[in-house]
Amino acid sequence: MSRYGAERLFDLAVPVLGTDEADGVEVVLTRDRTALTRFADSRIHQNTDRSDGQARVRVVRDAPGGVRVGVASTNRLTPDGLREAARQATAIAAATRPAPHFGGLAAGGLAYPKAGRDDHGTADCPPQRRADIVGDLLRGLSVGVAGAGVVETTGSEMAVMNSHGVRAYHVGTRAMINILATGADSAGYAEGVASALDDLNPVVLARRADDKVRLGARPREVPPGDYPVVLESGATVVLLHRLAQAFAGRAVRDGSSPLAGRAGQQVCAPSVTLVDDPLSPLLPGSPFDAEGVPRRRTTLIERGVAGELTYDAATARAVGAKPTGHALLPPNPLSGQPTHLLMDGGDADLAELVGGVDRGLYVTRFHYTNLVHPVRSTVTGTTRDGTFLIEDGRIVGGVRNLRFTESVLAALTAVEAVGRDGEVVYERFFGDAYAPPLRLSSFQFTSTSTH
């Protein structure tokens, strides 16, 4: 992707900041190039290279009865394209009802911290390099084990401007490798995410996935019930993502969060510290949100005690707080919740985590999970791609997958030990998060599956 750069993006936005009939204008410009090489049955079958851009124009109009807000978007990043989006946003603002909770546009003159990484080798990764990595992955599998997965690289730009003087620009990169290894009756999964492709090791990932295939061969069925478990980072991240909405100031205000009325209270085990940190070098992140508000590390749970909440401008205004840099691209009803979760690691290695279980289960990751009761943080889903039985402190073989229904806060209350070797894991619709493996004293499995 040939980058536009800050000045070119700013020059595109400036003309619409003075849109007629508007009392305030905000423009968010995003551009990205995502290239991926996908493989299945140990063969590359798809190679894509997609570049796109989008502009979102938010127009504010002061009117009798209250301020009105309209948003329009376009992928025509041209002066005409942005003018048309501004015209549409103005018309929407004129036709819509007043927005009493509108939080206003951010003020200019803000300073932004450093976040993410811009790695040219990742942004401009050629298809041959991705194909070579697929080769490395497949050579790491045992005879009779098939591989499927993705090698993906992304370069992105984002600029936010508004009529109050905000000028924010960020450029960054991201790389992801995942592999699903499949044998006759078992499977194993591993993935890695980083800001630079060179930071990922395909050989290690392939070996981890392959080991699970061999260890899980001839899976047995175990009855549903309450088991001690060891969760890999991928499984931990799924639980944390389902809890993210609980930290949104709007959810706490509306009483739909399990943390409503529990500020400063012990809500899970003292070994749990969870933050939202877009500035961490462990995560691909940006230094500002979609409203141009600077981001910072936000401590959500500290040693098991409920901490800070997260706000966009609207929810901050509604509760008399300050925006925390958690606005999503408009319009978005989920705006104001954390999107860069990071859980502190502990001091246990994997052998110590497993060694503390007399009889329980080891879970690689969860699949098809849904939040079924937000106030109780209850989630349901299934295990997938590597679930194992632990007996006498060691993994003794694979088991068929199970469905679980469990409260995330209850699971985090049951944390007995925290692993020291965390990983960044990607989840569709939620993004990247960093989490360690965990050992829990109790986790509810409600039914079994046939595979």
Short mmCIF file of N, CA, C and O in Angstrom, two decimals, residues 5 24 59 94 119 134 200 222 230 245 247 268 316 326 332 345 350 388 398-399 429:
data_model
loop_
_atom_site.label_atom_id
_atom_site.label_comp_id
_atom_site.label_asym_id
_atom_site.label_seq_id
_atom_site.Cartn_x
_atom_site.Cartn_y
_atom_site.Cartn_z
N GLY A 5 0.03 9.27 4.07
CA GLY A 5 0.73 10.13 5.01
C GLY A 5 -0.21 11.14 5.66
O GLY A 5 -1.35 11.36 5.20
N GLY A 24 -20.33 21.99 13.83
CA GLY A 24 -19.14 21.22 14.18
C GLY A 24 -19.02 20.05 13.20
O GLY A 24 -20.02 19.48 12.79
N VAL A 59 -21.39 15.32 11.43
CA VAL A 59 -21.79 16.73 11.41
C VAL A 59 -22.69 17.01 12.62
O VAL A 59 -23.60 16.24 12.92
N ALA A 94 -30.10 17.18 10.03
CA ALA A 94 -31.30 18.03 9.98
C ALA A 94 -32.56 17.21 10.17
O ALA A 94 -33.57 17.73 10.69
N ASP A 119 6.30 -1.42 10.74
CA ASP A 119 7.35 -2.28 10.20
C ASP A 119 7.15 -2.42 8.68
O ASP A 119 6.18 -3.02 8.23
N VAL A 134 4.27 -20.45 4.92
CA VAL A 134 3.37 -21.62 4.86
C VAL A 134 4.20 -22.90 4.71
O VAL A 134 3.92 -23.92 5.36
N LEU A 200 7.23 -13.39 14.69
CA LEU A 200 6.49 -14.65 14.80
C LEU A 200 7.36 -15.81 14.33
O LEU A 200 8.13 -15.67 13.38
N VAL A 222 -15.69 -37.75 28.06
CA VAL A 222 -15.82 -37.55 29.51
C VAL A 222 -17.19 -36.92 29.78
O VAL A 222 -17.70 -36.16 28.94
N VAL A 230 -7.11 -26.17 32.98
CA VAL A 230 -6.01 -25.30 32.58
C VAL A 230 -6.39 -24.72 31.23
O VAL A 230 -6.68 -25.47 30.28
N GLN A 245 -17.42 -5.74 27.71
CA GLN A 245 -18.57 -4.83 27.76
C GLN A 245 -18.91 -4.43 29.20
O GLN A 245 -19.48 -3.36 29.43
N PHE A 247 -17.05 -3.34 31.42
CA PHE A 247 -16.28 -2.18 31.88
C PHE A 247 -16.72 -0.88 31.24
O PHE A 247 -16.22 0.19 31.58
N CYS A 268 -13.03 -10.79 41.74
CA CYS A 268 -12.44 -12.06 41.31
C CYS A 268 -11.16 -12.31 42.12
O CYS A 268 -10.89 -11.58 43.08
N ALA A 316 -19.25 9.56 28.83
CA ALA A 316 -18.55 10.35 29.85
C ALA A 316 -19.41 11.55 30.27
O ALA A 316 -19.54 11.85 31.46
N HIS A 326 -11.86 5.62 24.40
CA HIS A 326 -12.44 4.34 24.00
C HIS A 326 -13.59 4.49 23.00
O HIS A 326 -14.45 3.61 22.91
N ASN A 332 -21.72 3.62 16.39
CA ASN A 332 -21.48 2.31 16.97
C ASN A 332 -22.11 2.26 18.36
O ASN A 332 -21.68 2.98 19.25
N GLY A 345 0.64 -11.48 33.65
CA GLY A 345 1.06 -12.86 33.82
C GLY A 345 1.49 -13.15 35.24
O GLY A 345 1.68 -12.24 36.06
N LEU A 350 3.98 -23.95 32.27
CA LEU A 350 2.86 -24.80 31.90
C LEU A 350 2.84 -26.10 32.70
O LEU A 350 1.78 -26.60 33.11
N PHE A 388 -8.00 -31.83 26.35
CA PHE A 388 -7.28 -33.00 26.87
C PHE A 388 -7.68 -33.28 28.32
O PHE A 388 -8.09 -32.37 29.06
N GLY A 398 -6.44 -37.07 24.65
CA GLY A 398 -7.48 -36.17 24.19
C GLY A 398 -8.86 -36.61 24.62
O GLY A 398 -9.09 -37.78 24.92
N VAL A 399 -9.78 -35.63 24.66
CA VAL A 399 -11.19 -35.92 24.94
C VAL A 399 -12.04 -35.26 23.87
O VAL A 399 -11.59 -34.33 23.19
N PHE A 429 -14.21 -9.80 15.48
CA PHE A 429 -15.12 -8.80 16.06
C PHE A 429 -14.59 -8.18 17.35
O PHE A 429 -15.11 -7.17 17.81
#
